[in-house]
């Protein structure tokens, strides 16, 4: 929808190369290796922390991409619910990093200070990385469920 509505996909290659948003990512170093899944708890902590971090980015999208407000609000609610659910699976839930209010506000202010065209690219980058993060999350949860390492 972003590509069609704002016609930015073809023009945004340079902006994609200069992505400095520091969006959450899940990597093999986080325990996402799938054989054996010895870092299960580390991976779940990273996933839950990343989902909590994405909340600020989703709030920004909701405020900026107003034509999709309801969809983004639903996505944000579901993401928060998933973050809480995965956090409960971690051996020490207090080890999950949840951004504090000051960190969230600082990031939100930084995001809102971008120019209109950059906002469109920023939304595109956030959604792209969120999609990638969720794909890895789904794979990790399916793997854990299939190996019966936990019950979801």
Tab-separated table of C-alpha atoms in Angstrom:
chain	number	residue	atom	x	y	z
A	1	UNK	CA	0.000	0.000	0.000
A	2	UNK	CA	2.864	2.394	0.780
A	3	UNK	CA	4.366	1.857	-2.677
A	4	UNK	CA	1.080	2.511	-4.445
A	5	UNK	CA	-0.081	5.419	-2.311
A	6	UNK	CA	3.175	7.372	-2.154
A	7	UNK	CA	5.125	6.025	-5.153
A	8	UNK	CA	8.304	5.773	-3.145
A	9	UNK	CA	9.432	2.176	-3.642
A	10	UNK	CA	11.389	2.700	-6.846
A	11	UNK	CA	12.940	5.959	-5.653
A	12	UNK	CA	13.921	4.785	-2.191
A	13	UNK	CA	16.968	2.593	-2.870
A	14	UNK	CA	19.391	5.235	-1.581
A	15	UNK	CA	17.317	5.753	1.559
A	16	UNK	CA	17.232	2.005	2.170
A	17	UNK	CA	21.022	1.951	2.135
A	18	UNK	CA	21.166	4.684	4.780
A	19	UNK	CA	18.837	3.050	7.277
A	20	UNK	CA	19.941	4.284	10.708
A	21	UNK	CA	16.762	3.429	12.606
A	22	UNK	CA	18.371	0.677	14.715
A	23	UNK	CA	15.297	-1.518	14.380
A	24	UNK	CA	15.242	-4.777	16.356
A	25	UNK	CA	16.582	-7.856	14.600
A	26	UNK	CA	16.859	-11.539	15.497
A	27	UNK	CA	20.031	-13.280	14.342
A	28	UNK	CA	21.705	-16.656	14.745
A	29	UNK	CA	23.770	-15.165	17.592
A	30	UNK	CA	20.485	-14.708	19.451
A	31	UNK	CA	19.903	-18.443	19.475
A	32	UNK	CA	17.975	-18.632	16.233
A	33	UNK	CA	19.993	-21.564	14.878
A	34	UNK	CA	17.350	-24.315	14.768
A	35	UNK	CA	19.822	-27.149	15.429
A	36	UNK	CA	20.075	-27.696	18.309
A	37	UNK	CA	18.053	-24.900	19.793
A	38	UNK	CA	20.316	-24.598	22.818
A	39	UNK	CA	19.807	-20.864	23.197
A	40	UNK	CA	16.012	-21.109	23.386
A	41	UNK	CA	15.701	-18.745	26.341
A	42	UNK	CA	18.094	-16.195	24.805
A	43	UNK	CA	16.100	-16.251	21.566
A	44	UNK	CA	12.771	-15.791	23.351
A	45	UNK	CA	14.208	-12.862	25.362
A	46	UNK	CA	15.447	-11.229	22.153
A	47	UNK	CA	12.102	-11.738	20.396
A	48	UNK	CA	10.083	-10.356	23.296
A	49	UNK	CA	12.439	-7.379	23.714
A	50	UNK	CA	12.258	-6.670	19.984
A	51	UNK	CA	8.467	-6.777	19.985
A	52	UNK	CA	8.348	-4.318	22.880
A	53	UNK	CA	10.779	-2.044	21.026
A	54	UNK	CA	8.680	-2.144	17.862
A	55	UNK	CA	5.766	-0.671	19.860
A	56	UNK	CA	7.258	2.834	19.614
A	57	UNK	CA	7.776	2.455	15.872
A	58	UNK	CA	4.214	1.206	15.401
A	59	UNK	CA	2.891	4.163	17.394
A	60	UNK	CA	4.773	6.471	15.033
A	61	UNK	CA	3.284	4.712	11.991
A	62	UNK	CA	-0.192	4.942	13.503
A	63	UNK	CA	0.168	8.700	13.961
A	64	UNK	CA	1.775	9.287	10.558
A	65	UNK	CA	-0.048	6.854	8.269
A	66	UNK	CA	-3.496	7.944	9.442
A	67	UNK	CA	-5.444	6.334	6.596
A	68	UNK	CA	-4.483	2.947	8.071
A	69	UNK	CA	-4.901	3.970	11.712
A	70	UNK	CA	-7.253	1.137	12.643
A	71	UNK	CA	-5.094	-1.545	11.014
A	72	UNK	CA	-1.941	-0.260	12.687
A	73	UNK	CA	-3.723	0.009	16.043
A	74	UNK	CA	-4.774	-3.633	15.736
A	75	UNK	CA	-1.239	-4.623	14.724
A	76	UNK	CA	0.200	-2.727	17.680
A	77	UNK	CA	-2.192	-4.375	20.126
A	78	UNK	CA	-1.426	-7.852	18.736
A	79	UNK	CA	2.313	-7.178	18.863
A	80	UNK	CA	2.125	-6.106	22.498
A	81	UNK	CA	0.066	-9.196	23.360
A	82	UNK	CA	2.618	-11.446	21.636
A	83	UNK	CA	5.491	-9.689	23.448
A	84	UNK	CA	3.799	-10.343	26.816
A	85	UNK	CA	3.051	-13.964	25.911
A	86	UNK	CA	6.629	-14.703	24.853
A	87	UNK	CA	7.972	-12.847	27.889
A	88	UNK	CA	6.062	-15.269	30.122
A	89	UNK	CA	7.898	-18.163	28.417
A	90	UNK	CA	11.312	-16.778	29.392
A	91	UNK	CA	12.891	-18.319	32.501
A	92	UNK	CA	13.586	-14.864	33.960
A	93	UNK	CA	10.988	-12.504	32.458
A	94	UNK	CA	12.642	-9.491	34.108
A	95	UNK	CA	15.602	-10.006	31.743
A	96	UNK	CA	13.401	-9.006	28.791
A	97	UNK	CA	14.334	-5.456	27.837
A	98	UNK	CA	11.319	-3.178	27.742
A	99	UNK	CA	12.135	0.381	26.675
A	100	UNK	CA	11.367	2.876	29.431
A	101	UNK	CA	9.153	5.898	28.876
A	102	UNK	CA	12.091	8.283	28.387
A	103	UNK	CA	13.667	6.047	25.727
A	104	UNK	CA	10.345	5.676	23.940
A	105	UNK	CA	9.710	9.420	24.002
A	106	UNK	CA	13.208	10.213	22.725
A	107	UNK	CA	12.818	7.789	19.823
A	108	UNK	CA	9.314	9.040	19.079
A	109	UNK	CA	10.550	12.643	18.988
A	110	UNK	CA	13.406	11.667	16.657
A	111	UNK	CA	11.006	9.878	14.308
A	112	UNK	CA	8.507	12.749	14.250
A	113	UNK	CA	11.209	15.276	13.367
A	114	UNK	CA	11.737	13.810	9.889
A	115	UNK	CA	10.545	15.534	6.722
A	116	UNK	CA	7.438	14.354	4.856
A	117	UNK	CA	9.216	12.339	2.161
A	118	UNK	CA	11.597	10.821	4.708
A	119	UNK	CA	8.585	9.895	6.874
A	120	UNK	CA	7.200	7.813	4.036
A	121	UNK	CA	10.512	6.011	3.582
A	122	UNK	CA	10.839	5.586	7.358
A	123	UNK	CA	7.425	3.932	7.521
A	124	UNK	CA	8.413	1.659	4.654
A	125	UNK	CA	11.658	0.686	6.417
A	126	UNK	CA	9.893	0.036	9.712
A	127	UNK	CA	7.262	-2.149	8.072
A	128	UNK	CA	9.877	-4.039	6.063
A	129	UNK	CA	11.995	-4.781	9.142
A	130	UNK	CA	8.926	-5.567	11.250
A	131	UNK	CA	7.839	-8.109	8.627
A	132	UNK	CA	11.278	-9.713	8.628
A	133	UNK	CA	11.336	-9.773	12.437
A	134	UNK	CA	7.899	-11.410	12.541
A	135	UNK	CA	8.896	-14.035	9.942
A	136	UNK	CA	11.839	-15.061	12.132
A	137	UNK	CA	9.634	-14.986	15.217
A	138	UNK	CA	7.109	-17.317	13.607
A	139	UNK	CA	9.878	-19.705	12.521
A	140	UNK	CA	11.387	-19.751	16.009
A	141	UNK	CA	8.050	-20.344	17.744
A	142	UNK	CA	7.105	-23.097	15.268
A	143	UNK	CA	10.467	-24.754	15.748
A	144	UNK	CA	10.130	-24.665	19.516
A	145	UNK	CA	6.592	-25.971	19.350
A	146	UNK	CA	7.541	-28.802	16.961
A	147	UNK	CA	10.451	-29.891	19.151
A	148	UNK	CA	8.120	-29.824	22.151
A	149	UNK	CA	10.597	-27.669	24.035
A	150	UNK	CA	7.724	-25.678	25.426
A	151	UNK	CA	3.959	-25.565	25.286
A	152	UNK	CA	2.409	-22.506	23.693
